[in-house]
Short mmCIF file of C-alpha atoms and ligand atoms in Angstrom, two decimals:
data_model
loop_
_atom_site.label_atom_id
_atom_site.label_comp_id
_atom_site.label_asym_id
_atom_site.label_seq_id
_atom_site.Cartn_x
_atom_site.Cartn_y
_atom_site.Cartn_z
CA MET N 11 100.18 39.82 102.36
CA THR N 12 98.91 37.89 99.38
CA LYS N 13 98.29 39.69 96.12
CA PHE N 14 95.38 38.54 93.99
CA LEU N 15 97.87 37.85 91.15
CA ASP N 16 101.55 38.78 91.35
CA LEU N 17 102.24 39.42 87.65
CA GLY N 18 105.55 41.18 88.28
CA THR N 19 107.04 38.19 90.07
CA ILE N 20 105.52 35.78 87.55
CA ASN N 21 107.25 37.52 84.63
CA LEU N 22 110.59 38.16 86.40
CA ARG N 23 111.13 34.38 86.35
CA GLN N 24 111.74 34.76 82.60
CA ARG N 25 113.75 38.00 82.68
CA GLN N 26 116.75 36.59 80.79
CA ALA N 27 114.58 34.72 78.27
CA PHE N 28 112.67 37.97 77.56
CA HIS N 29 115.94 39.84 77.00
CA ASP N 30 117.09 37.10 74.63
CA ALA N 31 113.75 37.31 72.82
CA LEU N 32 114.09 41.09 72.40
CA ASP N 33 117.64 40.61 71.07
CA ARG N 34 116.45 38.07 68.49
CA VAL N 35 113.78 40.46 67.22
CA LEU N 36 116.19 43.42 67.12
CA ASP N 37 118.83 41.37 65.33
CA SER N 38 116.29 40.15 62.79
CA GLY N 39 115.20 43.69 61.84
CA TRP N 40 111.68 42.28 61.22
CA TYR N 41 108.76 43.30 63.47
CA VAL N 42 105.43 42.12 62.04
CA LEU N 43 104.49 38.63 60.74
CA GLY N 44 107.93 37.04 60.71
CA GLN N 45 109.82 34.06 62.14
CA GLU N 46 108.75 34.56 65.77
CA VAL N 47 105.03 34.57 64.98
CA GLU N 48 105.44 31.57 62.68
CA SER N 49 107.38 29.65 65.33
CA PHE N 50 104.95 30.55 68.11
CA GLU N 51 101.99 29.51 65.94
CA ARG N 52 103.64 26.13 65.32
CA GLU N 53 104.51 25.64 68.99
CA PHE N 54 101.10 26.68 70.36
CA ALA N 55 99.26 24.54 67.77
CA ALA N 56 101.43 21.58 68.85
CA LEU N 57 100.66 22.18 72.52
CA CYS N 58 96.91 22.23 71.83
CA GLY N 59 97.05 19.37 69.36
CA ALA N 60 95.44 21.55 66.66
CA ARG N 61 96.45 21.61 62.96
CA HIS N 62 96.63 25.40 62.83
CA CYS N 63 97.25 28.38 65.05
CA VAL N 64 96.79 31.90 63.65
CA GLY N 65 98.21 34.74 65.80
CA VAL N 66 96.06 37.89 66.02
CA GLY N 67 96.02 41.18 67.93
CA ASN N 68 94.01 40.09 70.99
CA GLY N 69 91.42 37.61 72.24
CA LEU N 70 88.42 39.69 71.24
CA ASP N 71 89.68 39.93 67.65
CA ALA N 72 90.33 36.17 67.59
CA LEU N 73 86.60 35.59 68.21
CA ILE N 74 85.43 38.37 65.86
CA LEU N 75 87.65 37.19 62.99
CA VAL N 76 86.36 33.61 63.18
CA LEU N 77 82.72 34.75 63.17
CA ARG N 78 83.50 37.07 60.20
CA ALA N 79 85.33 34.28 58.38
CA TRP N 80 82.20 32.13 58.75
CA GLY N 81 80.20 34.95 57.15
CA ILE N 82 78.19 35.65 60.30
CA GLY N 83 76.66 39.14 60.40
CA PRO N 84 73.45 41.17 60.62
CA GLY N 85 70.31 39.04 60.86
CA ASP N 86 72.19 36.07 62.30
CA GLU N 87 72.01 34.81 65.89
CA VAL N 88 74.86 33.37 67.94
CA ILE N 89 74.24 31.56 71.23
CA VAL N 90 76.44 32.85 74.07
CA PRO N 91 76.60 32.14 77.81
CA ALA N 92 74.58 34.58 79.91
CA ASN N 93 77.40 34.24 82.47
CA THR N 94 80.66 35.34 80.86
CA TYR N 95 83.06 38.23 80.40
CA ILE N 96 81.50 40.81 78.08
CA ALA N 97 84.12 40.17 75.34
CA THR N 98 82.24 37.00 74.35
CA TRP N 99 79.14 39.08 73.58
CA LEU N 100 81.14 41.92 71.99
CA ALA N 101 82.58 39.46 69.47
CA VAL N 102 79.04 38.70 68.30
CA THR N 103 77.69 42.26 68.29
CA HIS N 104 80.76 43.63 66.45
CA THR N 105 79.85 41.39 63.49
CA GLY N 106 76.31 42.84 63.52
CA ALA N 107 74.82 39.52 64.69
CA THR N 108 72.59 39.16 67.77
CA PRO N 109 73.79 37.38 70.94
CA VAL N 110 71.25 34.91 72.34
CA PRO N 111 72.13 34.24 76.01
CA VAL N 112 71.77 30.83 77.66
CA GLU N 113 71.99 30.34 81.43
CA PRO N 114 74.72 28.35 83.23
CA THR N 115 74.03 24.99 84.89
CA ALA N 116 72.38 25.16 88.33
CA GLY N 117 75.27 25.40 90.79
CA GLY N 118 77.90 25.76 88.04
CA TYR N 119 79.44 28.57 86.01
CA ASN N 120 79.43 27.22 82.42
CA LEU N 121 76.65 27.13 79.81
CA ASP N 122 73.94 24.53 80.48
CA PRO N 123 73.59 22.34 77.34
CA ALA N 124 70.10 21.27 78.47
CA LEU N 125 68.92 24.84 77.78
CA LEU N 126 70.39 25.07 74.26
CA ARG N 127 67.60 23.61 72.13
CA PRO N 128 64.91 26.16 73.11
CA ALA N 129 67.37 28.97 72.24
CA ILE N 130 67.90 27.75 68.66
CA THR N 131 65.90 29.50 65.91
CA ALA N 132 65.97 29.54 62.11
CA ARG N 133 68.50 32.42 62.38
CA THR N 134 70.98 30.64 64.66
CA ARG N 135 74.38 30.19 63.00
CA ALA N 136 76.78 29.30 65.80
CA ILE N 137 77.27 28.48 69.48
CA LEU N 138 80.02 30.27 71.43
CA PRO N 139 80.68 28.31 74.66
CA VAL N 140 83.21 29.74 77.13
CA HIS N 141 85.59 27.64 79.24
CA LEU N 142 84.99 30.06 82.08
CA TYR N 143 87.59 30.40 84.85
CA GLY N 144 89.64 27.65 83.14
CA GLU N 145 87.02 24.91 83.41
CA PRO N 146 86.18 23.23 80.08
CA ALA N 147 82.54 23.66 79.08
CA ASP N 148 80.38 20.54 78.65
CA MET N 149 81.35 20.16 74.98
CA ASP N 150 79.97 16.70 74.05
CA PRO N 151 76.26 17.64 74.19
CA ILE N 152 77.05 21.08 72.75
CA MET N 153 78.77 19.51 69.72
CA ALA N 154 75.96 16.96 69.28
CA ILE N 155 73.26 19.66 69.28
CA ALA N 156 75.34 21.85 66.93
CA LYS N 157 75.75 18.95 64.51
CA ALA N 158 72.04 18.13 64.57
CA HIS N 159 71.19 21.77 63.70
CA GLY N 160 74.06 22.49 61.29
CA LEU N 161 75.65 25.10 63.59
CA LYS N 162 79.31 26.07 64.00
CA VAL N 163 80.93 25.95 67.44
CA LEU N 164 83.53 28.54 68.45
CA GLU N 165 85.22 27.94 71.82
CA ASP N 166 86.10 31.02 73.86
CA ALA N 167 89.27 29.56 75.39
CA ALA N 168 90.65 32.91 76.62
CA GLN N 169 90.75 31.63 80.22
CA ALA N 170 91.67 28.00 79.61
CA HIS N 171 95.08 27.58 77.87
CA GLY N 172 96.09 23.94 78.29
CA ALA N 173 92.89 22.67 79.96
CA ARG N 174 91.69 19.21 78.96
CA ARG N 175 88.36 17.44 78.60
CA GLN N 176 88.49 13.64 78.22
CA GLY N 177 92.22 14.02 77.61
CA ARG N 178 91.82 16.51 74.73
CA ARG N 179 92.98 20.08 75.05
CA VAL N 180 90.60 22.98 74.69
CA GLY N 181 91.18 24.61 71.33
CA THR N 182 90.47 21.29 69.59
CA LEU N 183 86.98 20.58 70.94
CA GLY N 184 84.93 22.86 68.65
CA ASP N 185 85.29 23.98 65.01
CA ALA N 186 87.67 26.74 66.11
CA ALA N 187 88.79 28.42 69.33
CA GLY N 188 89.82 31.93 70.33
CA PHE N 189 92.64 32.50 72.85
CA SER N 190 93.79 35.69 74.59
CA PHE N 191 97.37 36.36 75.70
CA TYR N 192 96.43 39.40 77.80
CA PRO N 193 99.09 39.63 80.58
CA GLY N 194 96.89 38.18 83.35
CA LYS N 195 95.80 35.06 81.44
CA ASN N 196 97.36 31.64 82.14
CA LEU N 197 99.59 32.21 79.10
CA GLY N 198 100.11 35.97 79.09
CA ALA N 199 102.29 38.22 76.93
CA LEU N 200 103.86 41.53 78.02
CA GLY N 201 101.04 43.36 76.26
CA ASP N 202 98.11 42.32 74.09
CA GLY N 203 97.97 39.22 71.91
CA GLY N 204 95.59 36.52 70.77
CA ALA N 205 95.25 33.47 68.54
CA VAL N 206 92.80 31.14 66.84
CA THR N 207 93.31 27.38 66.77
CA THR N 208 91.47 25.14 64.30
CA ASP N 209 91.80 21.93 62.29
CA ASP N 210 90.04 23.58 59.35
CA ASP N 211 92.59 24.37 56.58
CA ALA N 212 90.27 26.74 54.69
CA LEU N 213 89.33 28.68 57.83
CA ALA N 214 92.99 29.08 58.84
CA ASP N 215 93.80 30.36 55.36
CA ARG N 216 90.92 32.87 55.45
CA LEU N 217 92.00 34.09 58.92
CA ARG N 218 95.59 34.68 57.75
CA THR N 219 94.17 36.92 55.05
CA LEU N 220 91.55 38.65 57.22
CA ARG N 221 94.05 39.59 59.97
CA ASN N 222 96.30 41.30 57.43
CA TYR N 223 94.07 43.75 55.50
CA GLY N 224 92.47 40.93 53.51
CA SER N 225 95.74 40.59 51.65
CA ARG N 226 97.77 37.52 50.75
CA LEU N 227 100.08 39.40 48.43
CA LYS N 228 101.16 42.87 49.63
CA TYR N 229 98.92 45.63 48.18
CA HIS N 230 96.50 43.11 46.64
CA ASN N 231 93.33 42.91 48.76
CA GLU N 232 90.88 40.05 48.20
CA VAL N 233 88.51 41.02 51.01
CA ALA N 234 87.99 44.04 53.26
CA GLY N 235 90.15 42.77 56.11
CA PHE N 236 91.49 44.05 59.41
CA ASN N 237 94.81 44.97 60.95
CA SER N 238 94.95 42.43 63.78
CA ARG N 239 98.29 40.67 63.93
CA LEU N 240 100.19 39.15 66.83
CA ASP N 241 103.43 41.14 66.70
CA GLU N 242 106.89 39.63 66.55
CA LEU N 243 107.98 40.90 69.95
CA GLN N 244 104.92 39.54 71.80
CA ALA N 245 105.27 36.23 69.92
CA ALA N 246 108.93 36.04 71.00
CA PHE N 247 107.94 36.76 74.64
CA LEU N 248 105.18 34.14 74.46
CA ARG N 249 107.71 31.57 73.18
CA ALA N 250 109.74 32.28 76.34
CA LYS N 251 106.70 31.57 78.52
CA LEU N 252 105.09 28.67 76.66
CA PRO N 253 107.44 26.01 78.18
CA LEU N 254 106.22 27.04 81.67
CA LEU N 255 102.50 26.67 80.90
CA ASP N 256 101.87 23.06 81.90
CA GLY N 257 103.95 23.41 85.09
CA ASP N 258 102.20 26.65 86.01
CA ASN N 259 98.81 25.03 85.45
CA ALA N 260 99.83 22.05 87.63
CA HIS N 261 100.79 24.51 90.37
CA ARG N 262 97.39 26.22 90.05
CA ARG N 263 95.73 22.79 90.42
CA GLU N 264 97.72 22.18 93.60
CA ILE N 265 96.51 25.51 95.06
CA ALA N 266 92.93 24.73 93.98
CA GLY N 267 93.19 21.30 95.66
CA CYS N 268 94.41 23.01 98.83
CA TYR N 269 91.46 25.44 98.77
CA LEU N 270 88.95 22.65 98.08
CA ASP N 271 90.26 20.62 101.04
CA GLY N 272 90.71 23.52 103.43
CA LEU N 273 87.41 25.29 102.74
CA ARG N 274 85.05 22.31 102.59
CA GLY N 275 81.91 22.51 104.73
CA LEU N 276 82.22 26.16 105.77
CA PRO N 277 78.85 27.80 106.55
CA GLY N 278 77.51 29.89 103.66
CA LEU N 279 80.46 29.20 101.34
CA GLU N 280 79.93 27.44 97.98
CA LEU N 281 83.01 25.98 96.30
CA PRO N 282 83.59 25.44 92.59
CA ALA N 283 83.17 21.86 91.38
CA ALA N 284 85.09 20.50 88.39
CA ALA N 285 83.08 18.07 86.22
CA ALA N 286 84.28 14.47 85.96
CA GLY N 287 86.70 13.89 83.07
CA THR N 288 87.92 17.49 82.97
CA GLU N 289 91.32 18.90 83.82
CA PRO N 290 90.63 22.59 84.57
CA VAL N 291 93.51 25.07 84.65
CA TRP N 292 92.05 27.29 87.39
CA HIS N 293 92.55 30.66 85.70
CA LEU N 294 90.37 31.81 88.61
CA PHE N 295 89.26 30.10 91.81
CA VAL N 296 85.74 31.45 92.33
CA VAL N 297 83.68 30.86 95.47
CA ARG N 298 80.14 32.06 96.22
CA HIS N 299 78.77 33.66 99.39
CA ALA N 300 75.54 35.57 100.05
CA ARG N 301 77.60 38.21 101.93
CA ARG N 302 80.37 38.37 99.34
CA ASP N 303 81.27 42.02 99.96
CA ALA N 304 81.61 41.51 103.74
CA LEU N 305 83.81 38.48 103.07
CA ALA N 306 86.02 40.42 100.62
CA ALA N 307 86.37 43.25 103.17
CA ARG N 308 87.57 40.82 105.87
CA LEU N 309 90.13 39.30 103.48
CA ALA N 310 91.31 42.79 102.45
CA ALA N 311 91.74 43.76 106.12
CA ALA N 312 94.08 40.75 106.44
CA GLY N 313 96.11 41.88 103.40
CA ILE N 314 94.60 39.34 101.01
CA GLY N 315 93.62 40.54 97.53
CA THR N 316 90.42 39.30 95.88
CA MET N 317 88.50 40.29 92.75
CA ILE N 318 84.97 39.90 91.41
CA HIS N 319 84.56 38.16 88.04
CA TYR N 320 82.20 39.72 87.22
CA PRO N 321 80.16 42.28 89.16
CA VAL N 322 77.61 43.01 86.39
CA ALA N 323 76.09 40.49 83.95
CA PRO N 324 76.54 41.40 80.25
CA HIS N 325 72.76 41.74 79.69
CA LEU N 326 72.59 44.37 82.47
CA GLN N 327 75.51 46.46 81.17
CA PRO N 328 74.57 49.90 79.77
CA ALA N 329 76.35 48.81 76.57
CA TYR N 330 73.56 46.28 75.96
CA ALA N 331 70.55 48.29 77.19
CA HIS N 332 69.27 48.37 73.59
CA LEU N 333 68.90 44.57 73.59
CA GLY N 334 66.04 45.02 76.09
CA LEU N 335 67.05 42.06 78.29
CA ALA N 336 65.52 43.14 81.61
CA ALA N 337 66.77 42.34 85.11
CA GLY N 338 65.32 39.02 86.28
CA ARG N 339 65.53 37.48 82.81
CA PHE N 340 68.62 35.36 83.63
CA PRO N 341 68.25 34.64 87.36
CA ARG N 342 71.06 32.08 87.62
CA SER N 343 73.57 34.48 86.09
CA GLU N 344 72.31 37.41 88.10
CA ALA N 345 72.62 35.44 91.36
CA LEU N 346 76.21 34.51 90.42
CA HIS N 347 77.18 38.11 89.72
CA ALA N 348 75.87 39.08 93.18
CA GLN N 349 77.74 36.29 94.99
CA VAL N 350 81.02 35.39 93.26
CA LEU N 351 84.42 36.15 94.75
CA SER N 352 87.76 35.19 93.17
CA LEU N 353 90.46 34.10 95.63
CA PRO N 354 94.19 34.63 95.00
CA ILE N 355 95.73 31.99 92.72
CA GLY N 356 98.76 31.98 90.46
CA PRO N 357 101.98 30.19 89.51
CA THR N 358 104.14 31.93 92.13
CA GLN N 359 101.71 31.77 95.05
CA ASP N 360 103.14 29.33 97.60
CA LEU N 361 101.30 26.88 99.80
CA ALA N 362 102.02 28.88 102.98
CA GLN N 363 100.21 31.88 101.46
CA THR N 364 97.38 29.61 100.36
CA ARG N 365 97.02 28.19 103.90
CA GLU N 366 96.95 31.74 105.27
CA VAL N 367 94.09 32.64 102.88
CA ILE N 368 92.25 29.49 104.03
CA ALA N 369 92.72 30.36 107.72
CA VAL N 370 91.41 33.92 107.27
CA LEU N 371 88.48 32.71 105.18
CA ARG N 372 87.55 30.03 107.74
CA ARG N 373 87.47 32.62 110.48
CA ALA N 374 85.48 35.10 108.35
CA CYS N 375 82.82 32.56 107.29
CA THR N 376 82.33 31.39 110.86
CA GLU N 377 82.02 34.97 112.15
CA LEU N 378 79.58 36.00 109.41
CA ASP N 379 77.52 32.89 110.15
CA ALA N 380 77.43 33.67 113.88
CA ALA N 381 76.38 37.27 113.17
CA ALA N 382 73.53 36.14 110.89
C1 LIG W 413 90.17 37.96 78.25
C2 LIG W 413 88.96 37.41 77.63
C3 LIG W 413 88.60 37.72 76.30
C4 LIG W 413 89.24 38.79 75.48
O1 LIG W 413 90.61 38.76 75.39
P1 LIG W 413 91.43 40.11 75.11
O2 LIG W 413 92.77 39.61 74.72
O3 LIG W 413 91.43 40.91 76.35
O4 LIG W 413 90.76 40.81 73.97
C5 LIG W 413 87.52 37.05 75.75
N1 LIG W 413 86.80 36.17 76.45
C6 LIG W 413 87.08 35.88 77.74
C7 LIG W 413 86.24 34.88 78.46
C8 LIG W 413 88.16 36.49 78.37
O5 LIG W 413 88.43 36.22 79.67
#
């Protein structure tokens, strides 16, 4: 039996630290925007190597607030990956701006920088690359193109806490980055949470106002802001988990290495490839197979949990029917959504479980190949 992600066991490792965190918050008598949020912001900024961290309500809000702080809205265009979780697109459409999708690299999952230039118009204001599945996007060409066209770059780092590219952590590679602390993420709270990291003093200042009703001084509102604050209790819980992040990510890399070795050369199975110079954090380990559903069924029959990230491309979701982006428009993304399968991976999954997944998968791929 191997769960896709054993969140219960993951969090029980910190049971005492969570109780201590709850006690600190209760003893303080302060629940919103206090010492715990301030301390977590300092600690998470230090981990990323960013000047500022601003805690917000969730990952989606982190992205929305940055776009709003940059004044992006109706009439503007923001370039997004065609292959991503829908939250990346929602961040753009909730500002009133239009998402302009760009396909992933051939054989990869992240945005293809070679396809960026043709997507840029006079209305383009920003690029929103995603470090999908924990693999840093190809940021050097993205930043160069953004600079040449005067565009902002917002990293969607919701799946990549701690990942590095050329030694630098995600969250410091663009003009700003949005993180999610949803329970299942590599750094997950016991509820919702999110944050923005940036080196931009003015942006950080604007975000601190925007997240809190547009107010710097209680009951004095400079702008029409939001209520989107990381709360004290979740910040205290996150402080209990932050010291485990790098170790947990190293463990995920060990599992990924095991999968890459054990699954190489299987008929019909495509493995993820990390680009040179990147240190991915393997939020997900995603393989591709033309008979994905049959493969998932065989794993399930052996007690092995898998998931599909994601079954439907954002442009084909009913929510975006009004954008008029027909099926066939983004063939690379559409092929991925039909073929991807996420294998179990997580900080408490041991190597024996991982070897068991490999053995079942080897058998299944060989059988499916023989039946073809
Ligand atoms: C989880 C996620 C988000 C949104 O985070 P929430 O905290 O759930 O709002 C945004 N983008 C990506 C790529 C994500 O995986």
